mmCIF file of C-alpha atoms and ligand atoms in Angstrom:
data_model
loop_
_atom_site.group_PDB
_atom_site.id
_atom_site.type_symbol
_atom_site.label_atom_id
_atom_site.label_comp_id
_atom_site.label_asym_id
_atom_site.label_seq_id
_atom_site.Cartn_x
_atom_site.Cartn_y
_atom_site.Cartn_z
ATOM 1 C CA MET A 1 -45.578 -19.010 -2.999
ATOM 2 C CA GLN A 2 -44.431 -19.548 0.558
ATOM 3 C CA ASP A 3 -40.671 -19.609 -0.173
ATOM 4 C CA THR A 4 -40.749 -15.965 -1.171
ATOM 5 C CA ASN A 5 -41.115 -14.986 2.499
ATOM 6 C CA LEU A 6 -38.046 -17.011 3.315
ATOM 7 C CA LEU A 7 -36.111 -15.414 0.461
ATOM 8 C CA GLY A 8 -37.130 -11.962 1.646
ATOM 9 C CA LEU A 9 -35.832 -12.836 5.099
ATOM 10 C CA ALA A 10 -32.553 -14.125 3.663
ATOM 11 C CA LEU A 11 -32.112 -10.918 1.668
ATOM 12 C CA GLY A 12 -32.747 -8.801 4.751
ATOM 13 C CA LEU A 13 -35.644 -6.980 3.110
ATOM 14 C CA THR A 14 -37.608 -4.526 5.195
ATOM 15 C CA PRO A 15 -41.133 -3.196 4.519
ATOM 16 C CA PRO A 16 -42.473 -2.062 2.143
ATOM 17 C CA TRP A 17 -40.143 -4.351 0.132
ATOM 18 C CA THR A 18 -41.035 -8.016 -0.365
ATOM 19 C CA VAL A 19 -40.146 -10.810 -2.756
ATOM 20 C CA SER A 20 -42.928 -11.013 -5.313
ATOM 21 C CA ARG A 21 -41.716 -14.054 -7.170
ATOM 22 C CA ALA A 22 -38.692 -16.207 -7.782
ATOM 23 C CA ALA A 23 -37.967 -18.046 -11.011
ATOM 24 C CA PHE A 24 -35.438 -20.797 -11.191
ATOM 25 C CA ASP A 25 -34.104 -21.716 -14.629
ATOM 26 C CA ALA A 26 -31.993 -24.879 -14.392
ATOM 27 C CA GLY A 27 -31.103 -24.771 -18.109
ATOM 28 C CA ALA A 28 -29.804 -21.209 -17.986
ATOM 29 C CA ARG A 29 -28.318 -21.817 -14.512
ATOM 30 C CA ARG A 30 -30.057 -18.737 -13.209
ATOM 31 C CA LEU A 31 -32.128 -17.774 -10.241
ATOM 32 C CA ASP A 32 -34.143 -14.610 -10.769
ATOM 33 C CA ILE A 33 -35.691 -13.038 -7.698
ATOM 34 C CA HIS A 34 -38.230 -10.295 -8.245
ATOM 35 C CA LEU A 35 -38.774 -7.701 -5.548
ATOM 36 C CA ASP A 36 -41.575 -5.212 -5.226
ATOM 37 C CA PHE A 37 -42.942 -2.666 -2.815
ATOM 38 C CA ALA A 38 -46.461 -2.651 -1.397
ATOM 39 C CA ALA A 39 -48.992 -0.721 -3.454
ATOM 40 C CA GLY A 40 -49.583 2.806 -2.174
ATOM 41 C CA SER A 41 -46.149 2.970 -0.445
ATOM 42 C CA ARG A 42 -44.606 6.344 0.150
ATOM 43 C CA PHE A 43 -40.859 7.024 0.510
ATOM 44 C CA ALA A 44 -38.505 9.741 1.723
ATOM 45 C CA CYS A 45 -37.126 12.088 -0.941
ATOM 46 C CA PRO A 46 -33.419 11.278 -1.614
ATOM 47 C CA GLU A 47 -32.699 14.964 -2.156
ATOM 48 C CA CYS A 48 -34.315 16.815 0.762
ATOM 49 C CA GLY A 49 -35.054 13.850 3.037
ATOM 50 C CA GLY A 50 -38.706 14.782 3.370
ATOM 51 C CA GLY A 51 -40.872 11.728 4.072
ATOM 52 C CA GLY A 52 -44.160 10.508 2.610
ATOM 53 C CA ARG A 53 -43.391 11.250 -1.033
ATOM 54 C CA PRO A 54 -45.690 9.362 -3.461
ATOM 55 C CA VAL A 55 -44.478 7.243 -6.354
ATOM 56 C CA HIS A 56 -44.469 9.028 -9.702
ATOM 57 C CA ASP A 57 -43.478 6.061 -11.863
ATOM 58 C CA THR A 58 -40.987 3.181 -11.747
ATOM 59 C CA GLU A 59 -37.931 1.944 -13.599
ATOM 60 C CA THR A 60 -36.966 -1.735 -13.587
ATOM 61 C CA LYS A 61 -33.380 -2.501 -12.576
ATOM 62 C CA ALA A 62 -31.337 -5.658 -11.949
ATOM 63 C CA TRP A 63 -28.521 -6.462 -9.506
ATOM 64 C CA ARG A 64 -26.118 -9.347 -9.516
ATOM 65 C CA HIS A 65 -26.407 -11.258 -6.233
ATOM 66 C CA LEU A 66 -24.424 -14.058 -4.575
ATOM 67 C CA ASN A 67 -24.506 -17.293 -6.525
ATOM 68 C CA PHE A 68 -27.048 -19.857 -5.457
ATOM 69 C CA PHE A 69 -24.778 -22.896 -5.632
ATOM 70 C CA GLN A 70 -23.595 -22.931 -9.261
ATOM 71 C CA HIS A 71 -26.433 -20.689 -10.404
ATOM 72 C CA GLN A 72 -26.059 -16.977 -10.938
ATOM 73 C CA ALA A 73 -28.627 -15.108 -8.892
ATOM 74 C CA TRP A 74 -30.148 -11.801 -9.888
ATOM 75 C CA LEU A 75 -32.465 -9.432 -8.083
ATOM 76 C CA HIS A 76 -34.970 -7.428 -10.094
ATOM 77 C CA ALA A 77 -37.076 -4.567 -8.833
ATOM 78 C CA ARG A 78 -39.074 -1.663 -10.086
ATOM 79 C CA VAL A 79 -37.339 1.279 -8.496
ATOM 80 C CA PRO A 80 -39.748 4.109 -7.781
ATOM 81 C CA ARG A 81 -39.215 7.648 -8.933
ATOM 82 C CA LEU A 82 -40.785 9.901 -6.319
ATOM 83 C CA ARG A 83 -42.720 13.090 -6.712
ATOM 84 C CA CYS A 84 -41.408 15.651 -4.257
ATOM 85 C CA ASP A 85 -43.197 19.007 -4.073
ATOM 86 C CA LYS A 86 -39.872 20.675 -3.278
ATOM 87 C CA CYS A 87 -37.410 18.841 -5.533
ATOM 88 C CA GLY A 88 -39.483 17.501 -8.403
ATOM 89 C CA VAL A 89 -39.189 13.909 -9.638
ATOM 90 C CA ARG A 90 -36.296 12.001 -7.984
ATOM 91 C CA THR A 91 -35.218 8.350 -8.191
ATOM 92 C CA LEU A 92 -35.214 6.509 -4.867
ATOM 93 C CA THR A 93 -31.607 5.621 -3.993
ATOM 94 C CA ALA A 94 -31.966 4.089 -0.519
ATOM 95 C CA LEU A 95 -32.544 0.439 -1.308
ATOM 96 C CA PRO A 96 -31.993 -2.127 1.463
ATOM 97 C CA TRP A 97 -30.051 -4.531 -0.787
ATOM 98 C CA ALA A 98 -27.779 -2.294 -2.881
ATOM 99 C CA ARG A 99 -26.049 1.054 -2.820
ATOM 100 C CA LYS A 100 -26.735 3.795 -5.299
ATOM 101 C CA ASP A 101 -25.516 3.244 -8.865
ATOM 102 C CA SER A 102 -24.192 -0.256 -8.236
ATOM 103 C CA GLY A 103 -25.188 -3.206 -10.373
ATOM 104 C CA PHE A 104 -24.315 -5.561 -7.502
ATOM 105 C CA THR A 105 -26.087 -6.278 -4.238
ATOM 106 C CA LEU A 106 -24.315 -5.310 -1.007
ATOM 107 C CA LEU A 107 -23.689 -8.956 -0.195
ATOM 108 C CA PHE A 108 -22.156 -9.535 -3.615
ATOM 109 C CA GLU A 109 -19.888 -6.536 -3.068
ATOM 110 C CA ALA A 110 -18.899 -7.893 0.340
ATOM 111 C CA LEU A 111 -17.900 -11.138 -1.392
ATOM 112 C CA VAL A 112 -15.912 -9.190 -3.994
ATOM 113 C CA MET A 113 -14.022 -7.277 -1.294
ATOM 114 C CA ALA A 114 -13.242 -10.515 0.565
ATOM 115 C CA LEU A 115 -11.999 -12.149 -2.651
ATOM 116 C CA VAL A 116 -9.786 -9.283 -3.798
ATOM 117 C CA SER A 117 -8.056 -9.070 -0.452
ATOM 118 C CA ALA A 118 -6.993 -12.676 -0.961
ATOM 119 C CA MET A 119 -6.326 -12.940 -4.715
ATOM 120 C CA PRO A 120 -5.591 -10.782 -7.767
ATOM 121 C CA VAL A 121 -8.605 -8.822 -9.018
ATOM 122 C CA ARG A 122 -8.385 -10.570 -12.369
ATOM 123 C CA ALA A 123 -8.680 -13.957 -10.657
ATOM 124 C CA ALA A 124 -11.592 -12.781 -8.506
ATOM 125 C CA ALA A 125 -13.321 -11.443 -11.629
ATOM 126 C CA LYS A 126 -12.906 -14.784 -13.353
ATOM 127 C CA LEU A 127 -14.252 -16.614 -10.308
ATOM 128 C CA VAL A 128 -17.457 -14.586 -10.134
ATOM 129 C CA GLY A 129 -17.811 -14.266 -13.929
ATOM 130 C CA GLU A 130 -17.591 -10.485 -14.150
ATOM 131 C CA HIS A 131 -15.238 -8.129 -15.987
ATOM 132 C CA ASP A 132 -12.491 -6.879 -13.684
ATOM 133 C CA THR A 133 -13.240 -3.209 -14.408
ATOM 134 C CA ARG A 134 -16.603 -3.706 -12.637
ATOM 135 C CA LEU A 135 -14.780 -5.149 -9.618
ATOM 136 C CA TRP A 136 -12.309 -2.254 -9.618
ATOM 137 C CA ARG A 137 -15.252 0.141 -9.453
ATOM 138 C CA VAL A 138 -16.433 -1.631 -6.289
ATOM 139 C CA ILE A 139 -12.911 -1.569 -4.788
ATOM 140 C CA HIS A 140 -12.495 2.156 -5.455
ATOM 141 C CA HIS A 141 -15.849 2.891 -3.892
ATOM 142 C CA TYR A 142 -15.128 1.093 -0.612
ATOM 143 C CA VAL A 143 -11.523 2.275 -0.397
ATOM 144 C CA ASN A 144 -12.539 5.913 -0.965
ATOM 145 C CA GLU A 145 -15.396 5.684 1.503
ATOM 146 C CA ALA A 146 -13.285 4.047 4.215
ATOM 147 C CA ARG A 147 -10.379 6.449 3.569
ATOM 148 C CA ALA A 148 -12.738 9.418 3.927
ATOM 149 C CA ARG A 149 -13.682 8.165 7.406
ATOM 150 C CA ALA A 150 -10.114 7.295 8.494
ATOM 151 C CA ASP A 151 -8.838 9.117 11.580
ATOM 152 C CA HIS A 152 -5.207 10.277 11.389
ATOM 153 C CA SER A 153 -5.274 12.510 14.449
ATOM 154 C CA GLY A 154 -2.797 10.262 16.273
ATOM 155 C CA VAL A 155 -0.125 10.150 13.540
ATOM 156 C CA THR A 156 3.175 11.445 14.959
ATOM 157 C CA ARG A 157 5.896 9.146 13.554
ATOM 158 C CA VAL A 158 5.999 8.547 9.827
ATOM 159 C CA ALA A 159 8.132 6.415 7.527
ATOM 160 C CA ILE A 160 8.326 7.502 3.895
ATOM 161 C CA ASP A 161 9.575 5.521 0.917
ATOM 162 C CA GLU A 162 8.924 5.170 -2.770
ATOM 163 C CA THR A 163 8.167 2.034 -4.714
ATOM 164 C CA ALA A 164 8.030 1.235 -8.423
ATOM 165 C CA ALA A 165 4.537 1.553 -9.839
ATOM 166 C CA ARG A 166 4.773 0.232 -13.377
ATOM 167 C CA ARG A 167 7.755 -1.216 -15.237
ATOM 168 C CA GLY A 168 10.053 0.691 -12.945
ATOM 169 C CA HIS A 169 9.438 4.038 -14.675
ATOM 170 C CA ASP A 170 6.700 5.468 -12.508
ATOM 171 C CA TYR A 171 6.799 5.663 -8.758
ATOM 172 C CA ILE A 172 4.361 5.964 -5.924
ATOM 173 C CA SER A 173 5.335 7.217 -2.473
ATOM 174 C CA LEU A 174 4.097 5.537 0.678
ATOM 175 C CA PHE A 175 3.536 7.245 4.009
ATOM 176 C CA VAL A 176 3.337 4.817 6.908
ATOM 177 C CA ASP A 177 2.095 5.545 10.401
ATOM 178 C CA ILE A 178 4.849 3.744 12.316
ATOM 179 C CA ASP A 179 2.844 3.298 15.527
ATOM 180 C CA GLU A 180 -0.236 1.790 13.897
ATOM 181 C CA ALA A 181 1.734 -0.034 11.180
ATOM 182 C CA ARG A 182 -0.597 1.197 8.455
ATOM 183 C CA VAL A 183 -0.253 3.074 5.178
ATOM 184 C CA VAL A 184 -2.011 6.389 5.756
ATOM 185 C CA HIS A 185 -1.202 7.987 2.424
ATOM 186 C CA VAL A 186 -0.165 6.909 -1.081
ATOM 187 C CA THR A 187 0.516 9.303 -3.891
ATOM 188 C CA GLU A 188 2.061 9.291 -7.356
ATOM 189 C CA GLY A 189 5.654 10.415 -7.829
ATOM 190 C CA LYS A 190 8.654 10.544 -5.499
ATOM 191 C CA GLY A 191 9.342 14.269 -5.296
ATOM 192 C CA ALA A 192 9.118 16.848 -2.537
ATOM 193 C CA ALA A 193 5.521 17.540 -3.591
ATOM 194 C CA THR A 194 4.462 14.109 -2.337
ATOM 195 C CA VAL A 195 5.245 15.219 1.229
ATOM 196 C CA ALA A 196 3.174 18.377 0.730
ATOM 197 C CA ALA A 197 0.282 16.223 -0.506
ATOM 198 C CA PHE A 198 0.636 14.014 2.576
ATOM 199 C CA ALA A 199 0.574 17.026 4.930
ATOM 200 C CA GLU A 200 -2.586 18.273 3.253
ATOM 201 C CA ASP A 201 -4.233 14.873 3.425
ATOM 202 C CA LEU A 202 -3.275 14.544 7.087
ATOM 203 C CA ALA A 203 -5.132 17.789 7.827
ATOM 204 C CA ALA A 204 -8.176 16.412 6.011
ATOM 205 C CA HIS A 205 -8.197 13.434 8.394
ATOM 206 C CA GLY A 206 -8.081 15.181 11.732
ATOM 207 C CA GLY A 207 -4.291 15.468 11.971
ATOM 208 C CA GLU A 208 -1.875 18.291 11.368
ATOM 209 C CA ALA A 209 1.581 18.601 9.840
ATOM 210 C CA GLU A 210 3.018 20.114 13.063
ATOM 211 C CA GLN A 211 2.188 17.015 15.115
ATOM 212 C CA VAL A 212 4.577 14.827 13.077
ATOM 213 C CA GLY A 213 7.695 14.799 15.259
ATOM 214 C CA GLU A 214 9.714 11.967 13.734
ATOM 215 C CA VAL A 215 10.202 10.971 10.120
ATOM 216 C CA CYS A 216 12.266 8.133 8.676
ATOM 217 C CA ILE A 217 13.465 8.499 5.071
ATOM 218 C CA ASP A 218 16.370 7.565 2.828
ATOM 219 C CA MET A 219 18.801 10.300 1.789
ATOM 220 C CA SER A 220 16.855 11.340 -1.295
ATOM 221 C CA PRO A 221 17.146 15.136 -1.600
ATOM 222 C CA ALA A 222 13.486 15.290 -2.660
ATOM 223 C CA PHE A 223 12.232 13.719 0.575
ATOM 224 C CA ILE A 224 14.669 15.799 2.664
ATOM 225 C CA LYS A 225 13.355 18.975 1.039
ATOM 226 C CA GLY A 226 9.737 17.822 1.236
ATOM 227 C CA VAL A 227 10.011 17.137 4.973
ATOM 228 C CA ALA A 228 11.743 20.473 5.615
ATOM 229 C CA ASP A 229 9.039 22.308 3.644
ATOM 230 C CA SER A 230 5.902 20.504 4.760
ATOM 231 C CA LEU A 231 6.576 18.830 8.124
ATOM 232 C CA PRO A 232 8.202 21.674 10.071
ATOM 233 C CA ALA A 233 8.359 19.906 13.444
ATOM 234 C CA ALA A 234 9.785 16.625 12.171
ATOM 235 C CA GLU A 235 13.214 15.343 13.191
ATOM 236 C CA VAL A 236 14.693 13.295 10.368
ATOM 237 C CA THR A 237 16.144 9.820 10.879
ATOM 238 C CA PHE A 238 17.950 8.376 7.883
ATOM 239 C CA ASP A 239 17.013 4.773 7.440
ATOM 240 C CA LYS A 240 19.708 2.360 8.625
ATOM 241 C CA PHE A 241 19.402 0.013 5.683
ATOM 242 C CA HIS A 242 19.787 2.804 3.122
ATOM 243 C CA THR A 243 22.701 4.302 5.051
ATOM 244 C CA VAL A 244 24.646 1.036 5.248
ATOM 245 C CA LYS A 245 23.934 0.515 1.558
ATOM 246 C CA ILE A 246 25.900 3.680 0.706
ATOM 247 C CA VAL A 247 29.007 2.187 2.326
ATOM 248 C CA ASN A 248 28.288 -1.208 0.803
ATOM 249 C CA ASP A 249 28.038 0.279 -2.700
ATOM 250 C CA ALA A 250 31.368 2.033 -2.146
ATOM 251 C CA VAL A 251 32.989 -1.317 -1.261
ATOM 252 C CA ASP A 252 31.633 -2.703 -4.510
ATOM 253 C CA GLN A 253 33.098 0.179 -6.494
ATOM 254 C CA VAL A 254 36.502 -0.398 -4.894
ATOM 255 C CA ARG A 255 36.307 -4.078 -5.856
ATOM 256 C CA ARG A 256 35.300 -3.344 -9.436
ATOM 257 C CA ALA A 257 38.220 -0.957 -9.922
ATOM 258 C CA GLU A 258 40.709 -3.323 -8.280
ATOM 259 C CA GLN A 259 39.490 -6.428 -10.088
ATOM 260 C CA LYS A 260 40.993 -5.190 -13.372
ATOM 261 C CA GLY A 261 44.486 -5.863 -12.061
ATOM 262 C CA GLN A 262 43.700 -8.599 -9.522
ATOM 263 C CA ALA A 263 42.431 -11.833 -11.056
ATOM 264 C CA VAL A 264 41.980 -13.262 -7.557
ATOM 265 C CA LEU A 265 38.923 -10.974 -7.125
ATOM 266 C CA LYS A 266 36.993 -12.542 -10.041
ATOM 267 C CA GLY A 267 33.587 -13.794 -8.876
ATOM 268 C CA THR A 268 33.941 -12.494 -5.329
ATOM 269 C CA ARG A 269 31.306 -9.751 -5.501
ATOM 270 C CA TYR A 270 28.823 -11.272 -3.074
ATOM 271 C CA LEU A 271 31.487 -12.353 -0.620
ATOM 272 C CA TRP A 272 32.081 -8.675 0.186
ATOM 273 C CA LEU A 273 28.472 -7.524 0.036
ATOM 274 C CA ARG A 274 26.902 -10.055 2.351
ATOM 275 C CA ASN A 275 27.455 -10.359 6.052
ATOM 276 C CA ARG A 276 29.720 -13.209 7.099
ATOM 277 C CA ALA A 277 26.860 -14.963 8.835
ATOM 278 C CA SER A 278 24.855 -15.244 5.618
ATOM 279 C CA LEU A 279 27.710 -16.791 3.640
ATOM 280 C CA SER A 280 27.923 -20.533 3.091
ATOM 281 C CA ASP A 281 30.888 -22.404 4.608
ATOM 282 C CA ARG A 282 32.518 -22.578 1.188
ATOM 283 C CA GLN A 283 32.072 -18.852 0.556
ATOM 284 C CA ARG A 284 33.470 -18.022 3.982
ATOM 285 C CA ALA A 285 36.510 -20.231 3.350
ATOM 286 C CA ARG A 286 37.043 -18.504 0.001
ATOM 287 C CA LEU A 287 36.822 -15.069 1.616
ATOM 288 C CA ASP A 288 39.333 -16.059 4.313
ATOM 289 C CA ALA A 289 41.751 -17.415 1.695
ATOM 290 C CA LEU A 290 41.952 -14.063 -0.129
ATOM 291 C CA PRO A 291 45.084 -11.970 0.570
ATOM 292 C CA GLY A 292 43.277 -9.670 3.001
ATOM 293 C CA ARG A 293 46.343 -7.632 3.934
ATOM 294 C CA THR A 294 47.156 -6.469 0.430
ATOM 295 C CA LEU A 295 43.743 -6.030 -1.187
ATOM 296 C CA LYS A 296 42.150 -2.583 -1.262
ATOM 297 C CA THR A 297 38.762 -4.299 -1.402
ATOM 298 C CA ALA A 298 39.526 -6.068 1.872
ATOM 299 C CA ARG A 299 40.362 -2.737 3.504
ATOM 300 C CA ALA A 300 37.101 -1.201 2.234
ATOM 301 C CA TYR A 301 35.280 -4.285 3.480
ATOM 302 C CA GLN A 302 36.737 -3.847 6.963
ATOM 303 C CA MET A 303 35.490 -0.258 6.886
ATOM 304 C CA ARG A 304 32.019 -1.446 5.989
ATOM 305 C CA LEU A 305 31.992 -3.954 8.864
ATOM 306 C CA ALA A 306 33.134 -1.208 11.206
ATOM 307 C CA PHE A 307 30.436 1.120 9.912
ATOM 308 C CA GLN A 308 27.742 -1.449 10.675
ATOM 309 C CA ASP A 309 29.082 -1.698 14.232
ATOM 310 C CA LEU A 310 28.121 1.946 14.685
ATOM 311 C CA TYR A 311 24.576 0.788 15.306
ATOM 312 C CA ALA A 312 25.668 -1.307 18.271
ATOM 313 C CA GLU A 313 26.682 1.791 20.240
ATOM 314 C CA ASP A 314 24.554 2.394 23.338
ATOM 315 C CA THR A 315 24.195 6.150 23.563
ATOM 316 C CA PRO A 316 23.941 9.025 21.069
ATOM 317 C CA GLU A 317 27.212 10.445 22.490
ATOM 318 C CA ALA A 318 29.121 7.209 22.078
ATOM 319 C CA ALA A 319 27.705 6.819 18.571
ATOM 320 C CA ALA A 320 28.735 10.359 17.610
ATOM 321 C CA ALA A 321 32.305 9.720 18.830
ATOM 322 C CA TYR A 322 32.431 6.377 17.015
ATOM 323 C CA LEU A 323 31.137 7.910 13.772
ATOM 324 C CA LYS A 324 33.719 10.699 13.992
ATOM 325 C CA ARG A 325 36.553 8.134 14.236
ATOM 326 C CA TRP A 326 35.105 6.127 11.365
ATOM 327 C CA LEU A 327 34.785 9.196 9.149
ATOM 328 C CA GLY A 328 38.424 10.059 9.817
ATOM 329 C CA TRP A 329 39.523 6.541 8.911
ATOM 330 C CA ALA A 330 37.485 6.458 5.690
ATOM 331 C CA ALA A 331 38.592 9.973 4.679
ATOM 332 C CA ARG A 332 42.267 8.973 4.997
ATOM 333 C CA SER A 333 41.804 5.612 3.257
ATOM 334 C CA ARG A 334 42.931 6.869 -0.173
ATOM 335 C CA LEU A 335 40.169 4.721 -1.647
ATOM 336 C CA PRO A 336 38.154 7.270 -3.662
ATOM 337 C CA PRO A 337 34.741 5.532 -3.355
ATOM 338 C CA MET A 338 35.205 5.246 0.455
ATOM 339 C CA VAL A 339 36.264 8.899 0.682
ATOM 340 C CA GLU A 340 33.168 9.868 -1.297
ATOM 341 C CA ALA A 341 30.901 7.676 0.882
ATOM 342 C CA ALA A 342 32.404 9.257 3.997
ATOM 343 C CA ARG A 343 31.599 12.694 2.573
ATOM 344 C CA THR A 344 27.965 11.696 2.044
ATOM 345 C CA ILE A 345 27.756 10.171 5.532
ATOM 346 C CA ARG A 346 29.302 13.286 7.091
ATOM 347 C CA ARG A 347 26.806 15.547 5.318
ATOM 348 C CA HIS A 348 23.926 13.467 6.703
ATOM 349 C CA ALA A 349 25.435 12.696 10.103
ATOM 350 C CA ASP A 350 22.655 14.379 12.124
ATOM 351 C CA GLY A 351 19.949 12.233 10.586
ATOM 352 C CA ILE A 352 22.084 9.096 10.858
ATOM 353 C CA LEU A 353 22.769 9.736 14.547
ATOM 354 C CA ARG A 354 19.117 10.660 15.145
ATOM 355 C CA TRP A 355 18.439 6.927 15.106
ATOM 356 C CA PHE A 356 20.039 6.635 18.552
ATOM 357 C CA ASP A 357 17.175 8.760 19.918
ATOM 358 C CA SER A 358 14.274 7.866 17.638
ATOM 359 C CA ARG A 359 15.077 4.168 17.031
ATOM 360 C CA ILE A 360 12.902 4.251 13.925
ATOM 361 C CA ALA A 361 13.706 2.541 10.655
ATOM 362 C CA ASN A 362 12.023 1.710 7.395
ATOM 363 C CA GLY A 363 11.865 -2.039 8.039
ATOM 364 C CA LEU A 364 8.092 -1.888 8.296
ATOM 365 C CA ILE A 365 7.719 0.032 5.060
ATOM 366 C CA GLU A 366 10.147 -2.359 3.308
ATOM 367 C CA GLY A 367 7.886 -5.204 4.443
ATOM 368 C CA ILE A 368 4.792 -3.442 3.113
ATOM 369 C CA ASN A 369 6.716 -2.717 -0.052
ATOM 370 C CA SER A 370 7.450 -6.366 -0.661
ATOM 371 C CA LEU A 371 3.758 -7.237 -0.115
ATOM 372 C CA ILE A 372 2.859 -4.640 -2.751
ATOM 373 C CA GLN A 373 5.459 -5.914 -5.218
ATOM 374 C CA ALA A 374 4.282 -9.499 -4.653
ATOM 375 C CA ALA A 375 0.656 -8.496 -5.280
ATOM 376 C CA LYS A 376 1.773 -6.584 -8.366
ATOM 377 C CA ALA A 377 3.653 -9.590 -9.705
ATOM 378 C CA LYS A 378 0.694 -11.903 -9.060
ATOM 379 C CA ALA A 379 -1.646 -9.466 -10.805
ATOM 380 C CA ARG A 380 0.895 -9.094 -13.645
ATOM 381 C CA GLY A 381 0.778 -5.350 -13.069
ATOM 382 C CA TYR A 382 -2.032 -2.859 -12.741
ATOM 383 C CA ARG A 383 -3.734 -0.973 -15.531
ATOM 384 C CA SER A 384 -3.337 2.348 -13.720
ATOM 385 C CA ALA A 385 -1.498 3.906 -10.808
ATOM 386 C CA ARG A 386 -4.947 4.591 -9.334
ATOM 387 C CA ASN A 387 -5.664 0.850 -9.217
ATOM 388 C CA LEU A 388 -2.277 0.161 -7.643
ATOM 389 C CA MET A 389 -2.853 2.811 -4.983
ATOM 390 C CA ALA A 390 -6.287 1.376 -4.122
ATOM 391 C CA MET A 391 -4.615 -2.018 -3.782
ATOM 392 C CA VAL A 392 -2.003 -0.563 -1.416
ATOM 393 C CA TYR A 393 -4.756 0.728 0.867
ATOM 394 C CA LEU A 394 -6.514 -2.611 0.624
ATOM 395 C CA ILE A 395 -3.354 -4.541 1.569
ATOM 396 C CA ALA A 396 -1.825 -2.195 4.127
ATOM 397 C CA GLY A 397 -4.262 0.607 4.960
ATOM 398 C CA LYS A 398 -6.029 -1.166 7.832
ATOM 399 C CA LEU A 399 -9.249 0.451 6.628
ATOM 400 C CA ASP A 400 -12.675 -0.224 8.067
ATOM 401 C CA PHE A 401 -14.841 -1.054 5.067
ATOM 402 C CA ARG A 402 -18.174 -1.448 6.909
ATOM 403 C CA LEU A 403 -19.481 -4.190 4.675
ATOM 404 C CA PRO A 404 -22.507 -6.346 5.438
ATOM 405 C CA ALA A 405 -21.452 -9.644 7.001
HETATM 406 ZN ZN1 LIG B 1 -37.292 16.555 -1.940
#
């Protein structure tokens, strides 16, 4: 029939492959397209690449293809096994419509990849009528292939953070190329070893550990050690948000201790933790009505506001002088949580002040993190950390998947 030529064209078939017949079953809602190669065709050996190998025998296989309207479409072909005088009998793997070992056509896989970048895998699986483990296999293939090709030779500034993998028990660590705003590495755990794994992976992608000059992390001892061990040239900047949080948490501890004897502090937790600007008019009025002069919490709060102002300083020198004054104030405050926070800040002062030169923060990685957590929530979790990590690359890896359009 004439339409078979048209179908062959639509499938992008190249000689010696043609459509031999197409059967449309309205009752079963199926379109079955049968492909075949011209009699007497010879092919290149998949093992040694030598051309002109004759067909030994064939094996019939089927591939799921893009739906034809509401009908499932399937391709069928006898796949030749070739007789190679060097390698013996080998199955032909270079088929124009599908990659090796896949039960889907390339176009179907391209659809899958487009769907899963826009919706949970489970939902995509339901939409195309396949089990999600088959879709995950496709995702892993394209992610691994694109990751293998990825060029990390230009990575010099890196943000590192961990995020919860499953039920908050397991963690994965993210390594973000700050300049390209992409996740270049994801690995299980949140220890120093994750940084070593990143350095190794960087070398496998055309980069080197020594070229990383700036790193932004929180004050986790594991990341500090990991960077010192594995990224020898990196200057450490402690993330602003995490640093301010240390002071903020100390304010909260002061309030909790004081609240036991001060009923007026009941229900004021968020008044002290938020910035004035993000309080409602009523909350602001309540805060202003508290006896600010006598409350320890109010003193701690003033210290927190002053600490935040550190980041408004113009030069590293001015910032260092400002921080020194602040540390003195907090150390003399006689508020144990503030004294303790000041000790932590003092111990990490170099990395905190590094910000005035590097100007890097983990805002980008926090943004990526919330995308990941949103995807996780929509998917109601992932069956394995491996699936989650593939999804991270899919969402934030800026990978080039080289799929047929
Ligand atoms: Zn061969």
